[in-house]
């Protein structure tokens, strides 16, 4: 087994940004587990599948071919050979992904894939249930958090930069809904593992969060 850094937390805490930066800095493979659920959600949209049709969604999860490749120092996500790195980040996908990821059979499929992607490698992995379910014995376990208004502000600015038309109120509403969904999942619900280190990023800059987490990782490595 390689060295595993596991990070969980709700949407908009900066997990994605931070793990990318730390992966590059410390030479770890970055595995964004939310992207695996986003790929299933994208395919559900592409195939016009009704969200109540769980069987059809499970079928998508069982047959989809997801690949993550490190290209030009950036992680690229592929679904059945197509690069979907941008497509999985749209508000349409964000809106349904939490519901798609609540289906137990979908989770079992994705967790199997996530463990496979990490096999034998030194990884930094972020999601909702990495410290509690996917890798409960990870070498480093961190729970990132921030006030919901601050998280919505960050996501709103990100959408604005991309030219996506969403109001702050819509983003806030969506994040609140996702928080609730993520915390109430039957399997892999978002919660802080007892032995995870809590990092509140509300009033921290990205470099400050990076330094704090790098220090935690380096301490664990030297033990
Ligand atoms: O981190 P993200 O916003 O890209 O995650 C997308 C969705 O996937 C989110 O609503 C929760 C879900 N998710 C999950 O259930 N388990 C994970 N390990 C990662 C994400």
Coordinates of C-alpha atoms and ligand atoms in Angstrom, one line a residue:
X1 CA 0.0 0.0 0.0
X2 CA 1.3 3.5 -0.8
X3 CA 1.0 6.6 1.3
X4 CA -2.6 7.9 1.5
X5 CA -3.7 11.4 2.3
X6 CA -7.5 11.5 2.7
X7 CA -9.5 14.7 2.7
X8 CA -13.2 15.1 3.2
X9 CA -15.5 18.1 3.6
X10 CA -18.6 19.7 2.0
X11 CA -18.7 21.6 -1.3
X12 CA -16.8 24.8 -1.6
X13 CA -14.3 24.3 1.2
X14 CA -11.4 24.4 -1.2
X15 CA -10.6 20.7 -1.2
X16 CA -10.2 20.5 -5.0
X17 CA -7.9 23.5 -5.2
X18 CA -5.8 22.5 -2.2
X19 CA -5.4 18.9 -3.2
X20 CA -4.2 19.9 -6.7
X21 CA -1.6 22.3 -5.3
X22 CA -0.4 19.8 -2.7
X23 CA -0.3 16.9 -5.2
X24 CA 2.0 19.0 -7.4
X25 CA 4.2 20.2 -4.5
X26 CA 4.7 16.8 -2.8
X27 CA 4.6 14.6 -5.9
X28 CA 1.4 12.8 -4.9
X29 CA -1.2 11.4 -7.4
X30 CA -4.4 13.5 -7.1
X31 CA -7.7 11.6 -7.1
X32 CA -10.8 13.7 -7.2
X33 CA -13.5 11.2 -6.1
X34 CA -16.4 13.7 -6.7
X35 CA -15.4 13.6 -10.4
X36 CA -16.3 9.9 -10.5
X37 CA -19.9 10.7 -9.3
X38 CA -20.0 13.7 -11.7
X39 CA -19.2 11.4 -14.6
X40 CA -22.2 9.2 -13.8
X41 CA -24.4 12.3 -13.4
X42 CA -23.2 13.7 -16.8
X43 CA -24.1 10.4 -18.5
X44 CA -27.5 10.4 -16.8
X45 CA -28.1 13.8 -18.3
X46 CA -26.8 12.8 -21.7
X47 CA -29.0 9.8 -21.8
X48 CA -32.0 11.8 -20.6
X49 CA -32.6 9.4 -17.7
X50 CA -35.3 10.3 -15.2
X51 CA -33.8 10.7 -11.7
X52 CA -36.4 8.4 -10.3
X53 CA -35.3 5.6 -12.6
X54 CA -32.7 4.2 -10.2
X55 CA -32.2 1.0 -12.2
X56 CA -31.2 2.9 -15.3
X57 CA -28.8 5.0 -13.2
X58 CA -27.2 1.9 -11.6
X59 CA -26.8 0.5 -15.1
X60 CA -24.9 3.6 -16.1
X61 CA -22.6 3.3 -13.1
X62 CA -22.0 -0.4 -13.9
X63 CA -21.1 0.1 -17.6
X64 CA -19.4 3.5 -17.6
X65 CA -15.7 3.6 -18.3
X66 CA -14.0 6.4 -16.3
X67 CA -10.4 7.2 -16.5
X68 CA -8.2 9.9 -14.9
X69 CA -5.0 10.9 -16.5
X70 CA -2.3 13.4 -15.5
X71 CA -1.7 15.6 -18.5
X72 CA 0.3 18.8 -18.6
X73 CA 0.3 18.7 -14.8
X74 CA -3.5 18.8 -14.8
X75 CA -5.8 15.9 -14.1
X76 CA -8.0 15.2 -17.1
X77 CA -11.2 13.1 -16.7
X78 CA -12.4 10.8 -19.5
X79 CA -15.7 9.0 -19.9
X80 CA -15.8 6.3 -22.5
X81 CA -12.8 7.9 -24.2
X82 CA -14.2 11.4 -24.3
X83 CA -12.5 14.2 -22.3
X84 CA -15.2 15.5 -19.9
X85 CA -13.1 17.5 -17.5
X86 CA -15.0 20.7 -18.2
X87 CA -18.4 19.2 -18.8
X88 CA -18.7 17.6 -15.4
X89 CA -18.3 21.0 -13.7
X90 CA -21.5 22.6 -15.0
X91 CA -24.3 23.8 -12.7
X92 CA -26.6 21.2 -14.4
X93 CA -24.3 18.3 -13.3
X94 CA -23.8 19.9 -9.8
X95 CA -27.6 20.0 -9.4
X96 CA -28.2 16.3 -9.7
X97 CA -24.9 14.8 -8.7
X98 CA -25.7 14.5 -5.0
X99 CA -28.9 12.6 -5.7
X100 CA -27.1 10.3 -8.2
X101 CA -24.3 9.7 -5.6
X102 CA -26.9 8.7 -2.9
X103 CA -27.8 5.5 -4.7
X104 CA -26.0 2.7 -2.8
X105 CA -25.1 0.6 -5.9
X106 CA -23.7 3.7 -7.6
X107 CA -21.5 4.3 -4.5
X108 CA -20.3 0.7 -4.4
X109 CA -19.2 0.9 -8.0
X110 CA -17.5 4.2 -7.6
X111 CA -15.7 3.2 -4.4
X112 CA -14.3 0.1 -6.1
X113 CA -13.0 2.3 -8.9
X114 CA -11.5 4.9 -6.5
X115 CA -9.7 2.2 -4.5
X116 CA -8.4 0.8 -7.8
X117 CA -7.2 4.2 -9.0
X118 CA -5.2 4.5 -5.7
X119 CA -3.7 1.0 -5.6
X120 CA 0.0 0.9 -4.7
X121 CA 0.4 4.7 -5.3
X122 CA 1.2 7.7 -3.1
X123 CA -2.1 9.6 -3.4
X124 CA -4.0 12.6 -2.1
X125 CA -7.7 11.9 -2.4
X126 CA -10.6 14.2 -1.7
X127 CA -14.3 13.6 -1.3
X128 CA -17.0 13.0 1.3
X129 CA -16.3 9.5 2.7
X130 CA -12.6 9.0 2.0
X131 CA -11.6 9.2 5.7
X132 CA -14.6 7.2 6.9
X133 CA -15.3 4.6 4.3
X134 CA -13.0 4.5 1.2
X135 CA -9.7 4.6 3.2
X136 CA -10.5 4.7 6.9
X137 CA -6.9 3.7 7.7
X138 CA -5.3 6.5 5.5
X139 CA -1.9 7.8 6.7
X140 CA -3.3 11.4 7.0
X141 CA -7.0 12.2 7.6
X142 CA -8.3 15.8 7.3
X143 CA -11.8 17.3 7.4
X144 CA -12.0 20.6 5.7
X145 CA -14.9 22.9 6.5
X146 CA -16.1 26.6 6.0
X147 CA -19.2 28.6 6.7
X148 CA -21.9 27.9 4.1
X149 CA -22.1 31.6 2.9
X150 CA -18.4 31.7 2.3
X151 CA -18.5 28.4 0.4
X152 CA -21.4 29.7 -1.8
X153 CA -19.5 32.9 -2.5
X154 CA -16.4 30.9 -3.7
X155 CA -18.5 28.7 -5.9
X156 CA -20.4 31.8 -7.3
X157 CA -17.2 33.5 -8.2
X158 CA -15.9 30.3 -9.8
X159 CA -19.1 30.2 -12.0
X160 CA -18.8 33.9 -12.8
X161 CA -15.2 33.4 -14.0
X162 CA -16.4 30.7 -16.3
X163 CA -19.3 32.9 -17.6
X164 CA -22.0 30.7 -16.1
X165 CA -25.2 32.5 -15.2
X166 CA -26.1 31.6 -11.7
X167 CA -27.1 34.1 -9.0
X168 CA -25.4 33.9 -5.5
X169 CA -28.8 32.9 -4.0
X170 CA -29.2 30.0 -6.5
X171 CA -25.7 28.8 -5.7
X172 CA -26.3 29.1 -1.9
X173 CA -29.5 27.2 -2.2
X174 CA -27.9 24.4 -4.2
X175 CA -25.0 24.1 -1.8
X176 CA -27.4 23.9 1.2
X177 CA -29.4 21.2 -0.6
X178 CA -26.2 19.3 -1.4
X179 CA -24.9 19.6 2.2
X180 CA -28.2 18.1 3.5
X181 CA -28.1 15.3 0.9
X182 CA -24.5 14.5 1.5
X183 CA -24.9 14.3 5.2
X184 CA -28.0 12.1 5.1
X185 CA -26.7 9.4 2.7
X186 CA -27.4 5.9 3.8
X187 CA -23.9 4.8 2.8
X188 CA -20.8 7.1 2.8
X189 CA -22.5 10.1 4.5
X190 CA -20.4 13.1 5.0
X191 CA -19.1 13.3 8.5
X192 CA -15.9 14.0 10.4
X193 CA -14.0 10.9 11.2
X194 CA -13.1 10.8 14.9
X195 CA -9.4 10.9 14.1
X196 CA -9.5 13.4 11.3
X197 CA -7.9 16.8 11.8
X198 CA -10.4 19.6 11.5
X199 CA -9.4 22.6 9.3
X200 CA -11.8 25.5 9.0
X201 CA -10.9 27.5 5.9
X202 CA -13.5 30.3 6.2
X203 CA -11.0 33.0 7.0
X204 CA -7.9 31.4 5.5
X205 CA -6.3 32.1 2.1
X206 CA -5.5 29.2 -0.2
X207 CA -1.7 29.5 0.5
X208 CA -2.4 29.5 4.2
X209 CA -4.5 26.3 4.0
X210 CA -1.9 24.7 1.8
X211 CA 0.9 25.4 4.3
X212 CA -1.2 24.1 7.2
X213 CA -2.0 20.8 5.4
X214 CA 1.5 20.3 4.0
X215 CA 2.8 20.7 7.6
X216 CA 0.3 18.0 8.8
X217 CA 1.4 15.6 6.0
X218 CA 5.1 16.2 6.7
X219 CA 4.6 15.5 10.4
X220 CA 2.8 12.2 9.6
X221 CA 5.6 11.2 7.1
X222 CA 8.3 11.8 9.7
X223 CA 6.5 9.6 12.3
Ligands
LIG1 O1 -16.6 17.4 -4.5 P1 -17.7 17.5 -5.6 O2 -18.6 18.7 -5.5 O3 -17.1 17.4 -7.0 O4 -18.6 16.2 -5.5 C1 -19.7 16.0 -6.3 C2 -20.8 15.2 -5.5 O5 -20.4 13.9 -5.3 C3 -21.2 15.8 -4.2 O6 -22.5 16.3 -4.2 C4 -21.1 14.6 -3.2 C5 -20.7 13.5 -4.0 N1 -19.5 12.8 -3.5 C6 -19.7 11.7 -2.7 O7 -20.8 11.4 -2.4 N2 -18.6 11.0 -2.2 C7 -17.4 11.4 -2.5 N3 -16.4 10.7 -2.0 C8 -17.2 12.5 -3.3 C9 -18.3 13.2 -3.8

